[in-house]
C-alpha cells in the first residue's frame, strides 16, 4: 500500500513538471509566433556608380514591419564591394541590418578639345596641351594620341584623342590637325606677298588705303599699261571717240604735294574721299591713269560710256565704281582706270556690275 502511494506521488510530481515544460514550450512558441519579424527587400541593382550621390533608401524597395532609421549617404569614393550597415526601427526597437553594394565605374572619361587645330608647316605643336580630360572616377587619366601626321607637309590630318580609365571605359574622339603653309592670306584665301614694301595679292600689285608703296617706287607708266592704252585709244578713235591720258604716273612726292593741297582746301576727312595720301596712290604704281576731264561729267560722255563698257577687253578696270565708296575708300571715279590684265579685268567687269579689287580679293581699304 505504502509503495503504491509513493508511485502515485511520483507520478503526480512528474506530471506537474511535464505540464510546466509543455506550458513553457507553448508560451515560447506563442511568443515566437507573436514576435513581429522585419524584412528588407533590396533593389535588384546594387551597382553604384563611383562618386555618385546615393542615399541608402534608394537601394531599398521595401521594408516589412519596420522602417529605416537614418537615410545615410553611401560613401561611393572607392571602387569595389562595400558593406553597408543600417538600422531598422521595429516597434521602437532598433535592429541592425547589413548588406553589400558594389561601387563600379561604367562611365567613360570626357574629353574637351578643339576640333580643329592649326599650325604652320615645320612648326611642331604639343597636341596634348589642347585637350582636357575629366572622369567620374576622379583618377588621373593620361590622354594618348592616335594617328599619323607630318608637320613638314601641308595638309589636314584626322587624328584621335584616346582616354581610358582604370575600369577600362574608353573615349576616342576625332579632331583635325591643319598644317598650313606659312604665308599670309586674305579673307578669301589669296596669298599676300610683301616684296620690299610692295604688296602683291595673288601676284597682282595692290595699292589702296590699307596697302601702300615705298617712296622710291615707280618711274612712269609700265610698258604693258601704255601699250594696252594705245590699243584702246586706237579702237576708240576708229569709232570717232577721243580718249587721252590727262594724269598718268605720279611720284610719291608729287602725290604728297597734291594731297596736302587738297587737305588745305577741304580738310583731311574730305580730301581722303577723293585723293590718296602719298604712297597710297595708284598713280604711283604706273598701272593707273585718269582719262579726259577728271570729273563726273566724263561718266556721261560717249567716251565715258564706251570706256566703262569696253575697257576690260584691254585689261583695264574702273577702279572706283559707283556705289562702292565704302569698299574702295573712294568716291566713284569713271575716269580712273587701273591695268590688271584681261583675265582679271573680265571677271571684275561682271557684265557691267563692277566688282572691286577689295571685294574680289577679300581685303580692306582703310587707313
Ligand atoms: Zn586717278
GROMACS .gro file of C-alpha atoms and ligand atoms in nm:
model
  368
    1UNK     CA    1   0.000   0.000   0.000
    2UNK     CA    2   0.278   0.230   0.103
    3UNK     CA    3   0.465   0.156  -0.224
    4UNK     CA    4   0.158   0.217  -0.429
    5UNK     CA    5   0.111   0.562  -0.272
    6UNK     CA    6   0.476   0.652  -0.335
    7UNK     CA    7   0.440   0.562  -0.701
    8UNK     CA    8   0.128   0.774  -0.724
    9UNK     CA    9   0.305   1.067  -0.560
   10UNK     CA   10   0.598   1.042  -0.810
   11UNK     CA   11   0.354   1.024  -1.098
   12UNK     CA   12   0.186   1.343  -0.986
   13UNK     CA   13   0.518   1.529  -0.949
   14UNK     CA   14   0.638   1.421  -1.296
   15UNK     CA   15   0.304   1.512  -1.445
   16UNK     CA   16   0.322   1.858  -1.293
   17UNK     CA   17   0.682   1.907  -1.420
   18UNK     CA   18   0.583   1.777  -1.764
   19UNK     CA   19   0.286   2.009  -1.769
   20UNK     CA   20   0.508   2.303  -1.675
   21UNK     CA   21   0.755   2.213  -1.954
   22UNK     CA   22   0.473   2.174  -2.206
   23UNK     CA   23   0.319   2.503  -2.095
   24UNK     CA   24   0.661   2.669  -2.119
   25UNK     CA   25   0.707   2.536  -2.472
   26UNK     CA   26   0.358   2.654  -2.567
   27UNK     CA   27   0.427   3.001  -2.422
   28UNK     CA   28   0.764   3.015  -2.601
   29UNK     CA   29   0.614   2.904  -2.931
   30UNK     CA   30   0.330   3.153  -2.888
   31UNK     CA   31   0.581   3.424  -2.807
   32UNK     CA   32   0.793   3.340  -3.111
   33UNK     CA   33   0.492   3.335  -3.338
   34UNK     CA   34   0.366   3.654  -3.189
   35UNK     CA   35   0.700   3.840  -3.235
   36UNK     CA   36   0.700   4.077  -3.532
   37UNK     CA   37   0.982   3.997  -3.776
   38UNK     CA   38   1.106   4.274  -4.016
   39UNK     CA   39   1.200   4.201  -4.374
   40UNK     CA   40   1.410   4.420  -4.605
   41UNK     CA   41   1.368   4.383  -4.981
   42UNK     CA   42   1.668   4.532  -5.157
   43UNK     CA   43   1.673   4.680  -5.504
   44UNK     CA   44   1.765   4.441  -5.789
   45UNK     CA   45   2.061   4.654  -5.889
   46UNK     CA   46   2.314   4.714  -5.616
   47UNK     CA   47   2.583   4.850  -5.850
   48UNK     CA   48   2.656   5.212  -5.768
   49UNK     CA   49   2.850   5.448  -5.992
   50UNK     CA   50   3.168   5.577  -5.831
   51UNK     CA   51   3.150   5.925  -5.680
   52UNK     CA   52   2.778   5.944  -5.730
   53UNK     CA   53   2.543   6.071  -5.465
   54UNK     CA   54   2.336   5.780  -5.340
   55UNK     CA   55   2.108   5.759  -5.037
   56UNK     CA   56   2.060   5.419  -4.880
   57UNK     CA   57   1.681   5.446  -4.919
   58UNK     CA   58   1.723   5.435  -5.295
   59UNK     CA   59   1.864   5.082  -5.264
   60UNK     CA   60   1.570   4.952  -5.062
   61UNK     CA   61   1.250   4.855  -5.238
   62UNK     CA   62   1.051   4.771  -4.927
   63UNK     CA   63   1.078   4.714  -4.552
   64UNK     CA   64   0.810   4.492  -4.395
   65UNK     CA   65   0.733   4.554  -4.027
   66UNK     CA   66   0.988   4.829  -3.983
   67UNK     CA   67   1.129   5.148  -4.111
   68UNK     CA   68   1.467   5.287  -4.191
   69UNK     CA   69   1.619   5.491  -3.907
   70UNK     CA   70   1.874   5.707  -4.090
   71UNK     CA   71   1.872   5.760  -4.466
   72UNK     CA   72   2.251   5.780  -4.485
   73UNK     CA   73   2.457   5.881  -4.788
   74UNK     CA   74   2.666   5.595  -4.916
   75UNK     CA   75   3.038   5.652  -4.943
   76UNK     CA   76   3.094   5.593  -5.316
   77UNK     CA   77   3.451   5.717  -5.333
   78UNK     CA   78   3.623   5.380  -5.381
   79UNK     CA   79   3.571   5.110  -5.637
   80UNK     CA   80   3.476   4.758  -5.522
   81UNK     CA   81   3.248   4.576  -5.281
   82UNK     CA   82   3.130   4.769  -4.980
   83UNK     CA   83   2.947   4.668  -4.660
   84UNK     CA   84   2.652   4.881  -4.567
   85UNK     CA   85   2.511   4.881  -4.213
   86UNK     CA   86   2.176   5.034  -4.142
   87UNK     CA   87   1.930   5.033  -3.855
   88UNK     CA   88   1.569   4.937  -3.887
   89UNK     CA   89   1.314   5.059  -3.638
   90UNK     CA   90   1.085   4.769  -3.542
   91UNK     CA   91   0.819   4.888  -3.300
   92UNK     CA   92   1.062   5.128  -3.136
   93UNK     CA   93   1.342   4.876  -3.119
   94UNK     CA   94   1.645   4.937  -3.339
   95UNK     CA   95   1.761   4.632  -3.527
   96UNK     CA   96   2.083   4.606  -3.731
   97UNK     CA   97   2.074   4.514  -4.093
   98UNK     CA   98   2.373   4.461  -4.322
   99UNK     CA   99   2.409   4.418  -4.695
  100UNK     CA  100   2.669   4.464  -4.968
  101UNK     CA  101   2.684   4.701  -5.261
  102UNK     CA  102   2.928   4.720  -5.548
  103UNK     CA  103   3.089   5.052  -5.637
  104UNK     CA  104   3.154   5.046  -6.010
  105UNK     CA  105   3.270   5.279  -6.287
  106UNK     CA  106   3.083   5.239  -6.615
  107UNK     CA  107   3.115   5.598  -6.738
  108UNK     CA  108   3.390   5.677  -6.988
  109UNK     CA  109   3.612   5.983  -6.944
  110UNK     CA  110   3.504   6.306  -7.109
  111UNK     CA  111   3.733   6.498  -7.340
  112UNK     CA  112   3.730   6.871  -7.403
  113UNK     CA  113   3.932   6.982  -7.704
  114UNK     CA  114   3.937   7.194  -8.019
  115UNK     CA  115   3.802   7.001  -8.315
  116UNK     CA  116   4.040   7.186  -8.544
  117UNK     CA  117   4.397   7.264  -8.450
  118UNK     CA  118   4.604   7.488  -8.674
  119UNK     CA  119   4.977   7.511  -8.712
  120UNK     CA  120   5.213   7.624  -8.982
  121UNK     CA  121   5.441   7.388  -9.167
  122UNK     CA  122   5.753   7.297  -8.968
  123UNK     CA  123   5.609   7.444  -8.650
  124UNK     CA  124   5.555   7.142  -8.429
  125UNK     CA  125   5.279   7.165  -8.178
  126UNK     CA  126   5.201   6.996  -7.848
  127UNK     CA  127   4.869   6.843  -7.943
  128UNK     CA  128   4.813   6.713  -7.590
  129UNK     CA  129   4.813   7.065  -7.449
  130UNK     CA  130   4.489   7.124  -7.637
  131UNK     CA  131   4.291   6.852  -7.459
  132UNK     CA  132   4.143   6.821  -7.112
  133UNK     CA  133   4.007   6.505  -6.958
  134UNK     CA  134   3.756   6.466  -6.679
  135UNK     CA  135   3.621   6.143  -6.538
  136UNK     CA  136   3.371   6.044  -6.271
  137UNK     CA  137   3.641   5.829  -6.109
  138UNK     CA  138   3.844   6.144  -6.034
  139UNK     CA  139   4.158   5.949  -6.116
  140UNK     CA  140   4.445   6.095  -6.317
  141UNK     CA  141   4.397   5.983  -6.672
  142UNK     CA  142   4.656   6.020  -6.946
  143UNK     CA  143   4.533   6.113  -7.289
  144UNK     CA  144   4.708   5.948  -7.580
  145UNK     CA  145   4.721   6.041  -7.945
  146UNK     CA  146   4.631   5.808  -8.230
  147UNK     CA  147   4.705   5.868  -8.596
  148UNK     CA  148   4.992   5.989  -8.811
  149UNK     CA  149   5.079   6.335  -8.930
  150UNK     CA  150   5.374   6.510  -9.089
  151UNK     CA  151   5.438   6.856  -8.951
  152UNK     CA  152   5.657   6.930  -9.254
  153UNK     CA  153   5.383   6.862  -9.506
  154UNK     CA  154   5.092   7.096  -9.564
  155UNK     CA  155   4.761   6.914  -9.523
  156UNK     CA  156   4.475   6.813  -9.299
  157UNK     CA  157   4.526   6.517  -9.071
  158UNK     CA  158   4.248   6.331  -8.893
  159UNK     CA  159   4.375   6.227  -8.552
  160UNK     CA  160   4.224   6.088  -8.235
  161UNK     CA  161   4.247   6.156  -7.867
  162UNK     CA  162   4.206   5.845  -7.650
  163UNK     CA  163   4.139   5.842  -7.277
  164UNK     CA  164   4.089   5.527  -7.071
  165UNK     CA  165   4.006   5.499  -6.702
  166UNK     CA  166   4.118   5.219  -6.470
  167UNK     CA  167   3.786   5.037  -6.517
  168UNK     CA  168   3.852   5.013  -6.889
  169UNK     CA  169   3.600   5.273  -7.002
  170UNK     CA  170   3.745   5.434  -7.313
  171UNK     CA  171   3.670   5.753  -7.504
  172UNK     CA  172   3.807   5.806  -7.852
  173UNK     CA  173   3.743   6.138  -8.023
  174UNK     CA  174   3.846   6.264  -8.364
  175UNK     CA  175   3.997   6.604  -8.436
  176UNK     CA  176   4.168   6.763  -8.735
  177UNK     CA  177   4.519   6.896  -8.740
  178UNK     CA  178   4.556   7.153  -9.016
  179UNK     CA  179   4.915   7.213  -9.121
  180UNK     CA  180   4.917   7.534  -9.323
  181UNK     CA  181   5.179   7.698  -9.536
  182UNK     CA  182   5.327   7.997  -9.359
  183UNK     CA  183   5.207   8.261  -9.600
  184UNK     CA  184   4.969   8.540  -9.523
  185UNK     CA  185   4.628   8.515  -9.692
  186UNK     CA  186   4.334   8.746  -9.749
  187UNK     CA  187   3.991   8.663  -9.607
  188UNK     CA  188   3.918   8.493  -9.938
  189UNK     CA  189   4.234   8.286  -9.928
  190UNK     CA  190   4.451   8.479 -10.173
  191UNK     CA  191   4.819   8.486 -10.092
  192UNK     CA  192   4.951   8.824  -9.977
  193UNK     CA  193   5.319   8.883 -10.050
  194UNK     CA  194   5.522   9.179  -9.941
  195UNK     CA  195   5.833   9.235 -10.151
  196UNK     CA  196   6.044   9.534 -10.050
  197UNK     CA  197   5.740   9.711  -9.908
  198UNK     CA  198   5.528   9.643 -10.218
  199UNK     CA  199   5.217   9.431 -10.172
  200UNK     CA  200   5.119   9.165 -10.422
  201UNK     CA  201   4.793   8.977 -10.379
  202UNK     CA  202   4.763   8.662 -10.586
  203UNK     CA  203   5.058   8.809 -10.775
  204UNK     CA  204   4.888   9.141 -10.851
  205UNK     CA  205   5.032   9.466 -10.719
  206UNK     CA  206   4.771   9.625 -10.493
  207UNK     CA  207   4.761   9.978 -10.362
  208UNK     CA  208   4.476  10.123 -10.159
  209UNK     CA  209   4.430  10.283  -9.817
  210UNK     CA  210   4.546   9.962  -9.648
  211UNK     CA  211   4.838   9.876  -9.877
  212UNK     CA  212   5.094  10.139  -9.971
  213UNK     CA  213   5.406  10.178 -10.181
  214UNK     CA  214   5.752  10.283 -10.064
  215UNK     CA  215   5.852  10.637 -10.163
  216UNK     CA  216   6.114  10.513 -10.412
  217UNK     CA  217   5.868  10.304 -10.613
  218UNK     CA  218   5.777  10.381 -10.974
  219UNK     CA  219   5.915  10.567 -11.274
  220UNK     CA  220   5.632  10.614 -11.522
  221UNK     CA  221   5.358  10.404 -11.677
  222UNK     CA  222   5.461  10.043 -11.725
  223UNK     CA  223   5.508   9.937 -12.087
  224UNK     CA  224   5.217   9.691 -12.057
  225UNK     CA  225   4.989   9.968 -11.932
  226UNK     CA  226   5.099  10.206 -12.203
  227UNK     CA  227   5.056   9.957 -12.488
  228UNK     CA  228   4.714   9.843 -12.357
  229UNK     CA  229   4.609  10.207 -12.352
  230UNK     CA  230   4.741  10.264 -12.704
  231UNK     CA  231   4.532   9.974 -12.831
  232UNK     CA  232   4.222  10.100 -12.654
  233UNK     CA  233   4.278  10.454 -12.776
  234UNK     CA  234   4.313  10.333 -13.138
  235UNK     CA  235   3.989  10.131 -13.117
  236UNK     CA  236   3.809  10.428 -12.965
  237UNK     CA  237   3.943  10.656 -13.236
  238UNK     CA  238   3.807  10.422 -13.505
  239UNK     CA  239   3.466  10.480 -13.350
  240UNK     CA  240   3.516  10.855 -13.352
  241UNK     CA  241   3.589  10.874 -12.980
  242UNK     CA  242   3.874  11.075 -12.836
  243UNK     CA  243   4.032  10.942 -12.518
  244UNK     CA  244   4.357  11.067 -12.372
  245UNK     CA  245   4.553  11.032 -12.053
  246UNK     CA  246   4.525  11.353 -11.854
  247UNK     CA  247   4.712  11.221 -11.550
  248UNK     CA  248   4.931  10.912 -11.561
  249UNK     CA  249   5.222  10.823 -11.338
  250UNK     CA  250   5.267  11.036 -11.029
  251UNK     CA  251   5.566  11.007 -10.799
  252UNK     CA  252   5.541  10.983 -10.423
  253UNK     CA  253   5.648  11.344 -10.377
  254UNK     CA  254   5.408  11.475 -10.643
  255UNK     CA  255   5.121  11.290 -10.472
  256UNK     CA  256   5.234  11.428 -10.139
  257UNK     CA  257   5.205  11.784 -10.272
  258UNK     CA  258   4.867  11.722 -10.441
  259UNK     CA  259   4.715  11.557 -10.135
  260UNK     CA  260   4.838  11.822  -9.895
  261UNK     CA  261   4.696  12.097 -10.115
  262UNK     CA  262   4.356  11.926 -10.104
  263UNK     CA  263   4.382  11.894  -9.727
  264UNK     CA  264   4.449  12.268  -9.702
  265UNK     CA  265   4.135  12.343  -9.904
  266UNK     CA  266   3.887  12.074  -9.785
  267UNK     CA  267   4.041  11.932  -9.469
  268UNK     CA  268   4.179  11.579  -9.430
  269UNK     CA  269   3.849  11.397  -9.386
  270UNK     CA  270   3.706  11.533  -9.709
  271UNK     CA  271   4.036  11.506  -9.902
  272UNK     CA  272   4.060  11.136  -9.809
  273UNK     CA  273   3.738  11.062 -10.002
  274UNK     CA  274   3.887  11.164 -10.338
  275UNK     CA  275   4.263  11.195 -10.303
  276UNK     CA  276   4.519  10.942 -10.186
  277UNK     CA  277   4.782  11.007  -9.927
  278UNK     CA  278   5.140  10.981 -10.053
  279UNK     CA  279   5.232  10.613 -10.100
  280UNK     CA  280   4.866  10.515 -10.130
  281UNK     CA  281   4.800  10.648 -10.482
  282UNK     CA  282   4.755  10.402 -10.768
  283UNK     CA  283   4.912  10.662 -10.992
  284UNK     CA  284   5.247  10.578 -10.829
  285UNK     CA  285   5.215  10.215 -10.949
  286UNK     CA  286   5.249  10.310 -11.315
  287UNK     CA  287   4.946  10.087 -11.374
  288UNK     CA  288   4.677  10.357 -11.347
  289UNK     CA  289   4.578  10.681 -11.514
  290UNK     CA  290   4.295  10.934 -11.539
  291UNK     CA  291   4.121  10.994 -11.870
  292UNK     CA  292   3.999  11.318 -12.024
  293UNK     CA  293   3.819  11.558 -11.788
  294UNK     CA  294   3.892  11.444 -11.437
  295UNK     CA  295   3.540  11.489 -11.305
  296UNK     CA  296   3.200  11.324 -11.301
  297UNK     CA  297   3.096  11.480 -11.634
  298UNK     CA  298   3.316  11.217 -11.806
  299UNK     CA  299   3.069  10.946 -11.697
  300UNK     CA  300   2.800  11.081 -11.929
  301UNK     CA  301   3.012  11.146 -12.238
  302UNK     CA  302   3.022  10.896 -12.525
  303UNK     CA  303   3.386  10.833 -12.435
  304UNK     CA  304   3.299  10.773 -12.070
  305UNK     CA  305   3.021  10.528 -12.158
  306UNK     CA  306   3.237  10.343 -12.410
  307UNK     CA  307   3.529  10.315 -12.165
  308UNK     CA  308   3.304  10.180 -11.892
  309UNK     CA  309   3.165   9.911 -12.126
  310UNK     CA  310   3.487   9.819 -12.309
  311UNK     CA  311   3.799   9.891 -12.104
  312UNK     CA  312   3.804   9.538 -11.956
  313UNK     CA  313   3.877   9.400 -12.305
  314UNK     CA  314   4.214   9.578 -12.285
  315UNK     CA  315   4.287   9.467 -11.928
  316UNK     CA  316   4.157   9.778 -11.750
  317UNK     CA  317   3.908   9.814 -11.469
  318UNK     CA  318   3.705  10.106 -11.337
  319UNK     CA  319   3.892  10.102 -11.008
  320UNK     CA  320   3.640  10.303 -10.806
  321UNK     CA  321   3.293  10.201 -10.928
  322UNK     CA  322   2.969  10.372 -10.839
  323UNK     CA  323   2.818  10.277 -10.501
  324UNK     CA  324   3.138  10.111 -10.374
  325UNK     CA  325   3.274  10.413 -10.183
  326UNK     CA  326   3.274  10.230  -9.851
  327UNK     CA  327   3.461   9.935 -10.002
  328UNK     CA  328   3.728  10.112 -10.207
  329UNK     CA  329   3.752  10.410  -9.973
  330UNK     CA  330   3.697  10.647 -10.266
  331UNK     CA  331   3.404  10.805 -10.440
  332UNK     CA  332   3.309  10.693 -10.792
  333UNK     CA  333   3.575  10.787 -11.049
  334UNK     CA  334   3.464  10.695 -11.401
  335UNK     CA  335   3.791  10.838 -11.538
  336UNK     CA  336   4.035  10.642 -11.323
  337UNK     CA  337   4.146  10.318 -11.486
  338UNK     CA  338   4.374  10.053 -11.344
  339UNK     CA  339   4.552   9.787 -11.551
  340UNK     CA  340   4.507   9.434 -11.410
  341UNK     CA  341   4.532   9.223 -11.726
  342UNK     CA  342   4.249   9.096 -11.945
  343UNK     CA  343   4.166   8.783 -11.749
  344UNK     CA  344   4.105   8.954 -11.415
  345UNK     CA  345   3.951   9.262 -11.581
  346UNK     CA  346   3.686   9.041 -11.748
  347UNK     CA  347   3.594   8.886 -11.413
  348UNK     CA  348   3.573   9.223 -11.241
  349UNK     CA  349   3.367   9.377 -11.525
  350UNK     CA  350   3.095   9.130 -11.430
  351UNK     CA  351   2.863   9.230 -11.717
  352UNK     CA  352   2.883   9.595 -11.620
  353UNK     CA  353   2.820   9.541 -11.249
  354UNK     CA  354   3.180   9.609 -11.148
  355UNK     CA  355   3.339   9.407 -10.870
  356UNK     CA  356   3.614   9.593 -10.684
  357UNK     CA  357   3.959   9.452 -10.616
  358UNK     CA  358   3.875   9.475 -10.247
  359UNK     CA  359   3.568   9.252 -10.288
  360UNK     CA  360   3.738   9.009 -10.522
  361UNK     CA  361   4.042   8.955 -10.303
  362UNK     CA  362   3.866   8.995  -9.969
  363UNK     CA  363   4.076   9.286  -9.848
  364UNK     CA  364   4.011   9.620  -9.680
  365UNK     CA  365   4.091   9.975  -9.786
  366UNK     CA  366   4.133  10.170  -9.466
  367UNK     CA  367   4.396  10.400  -9.324
  368LIG    ZN1  368   4.325  10.874 -11.069
   0.00000   0.00000   0.00000
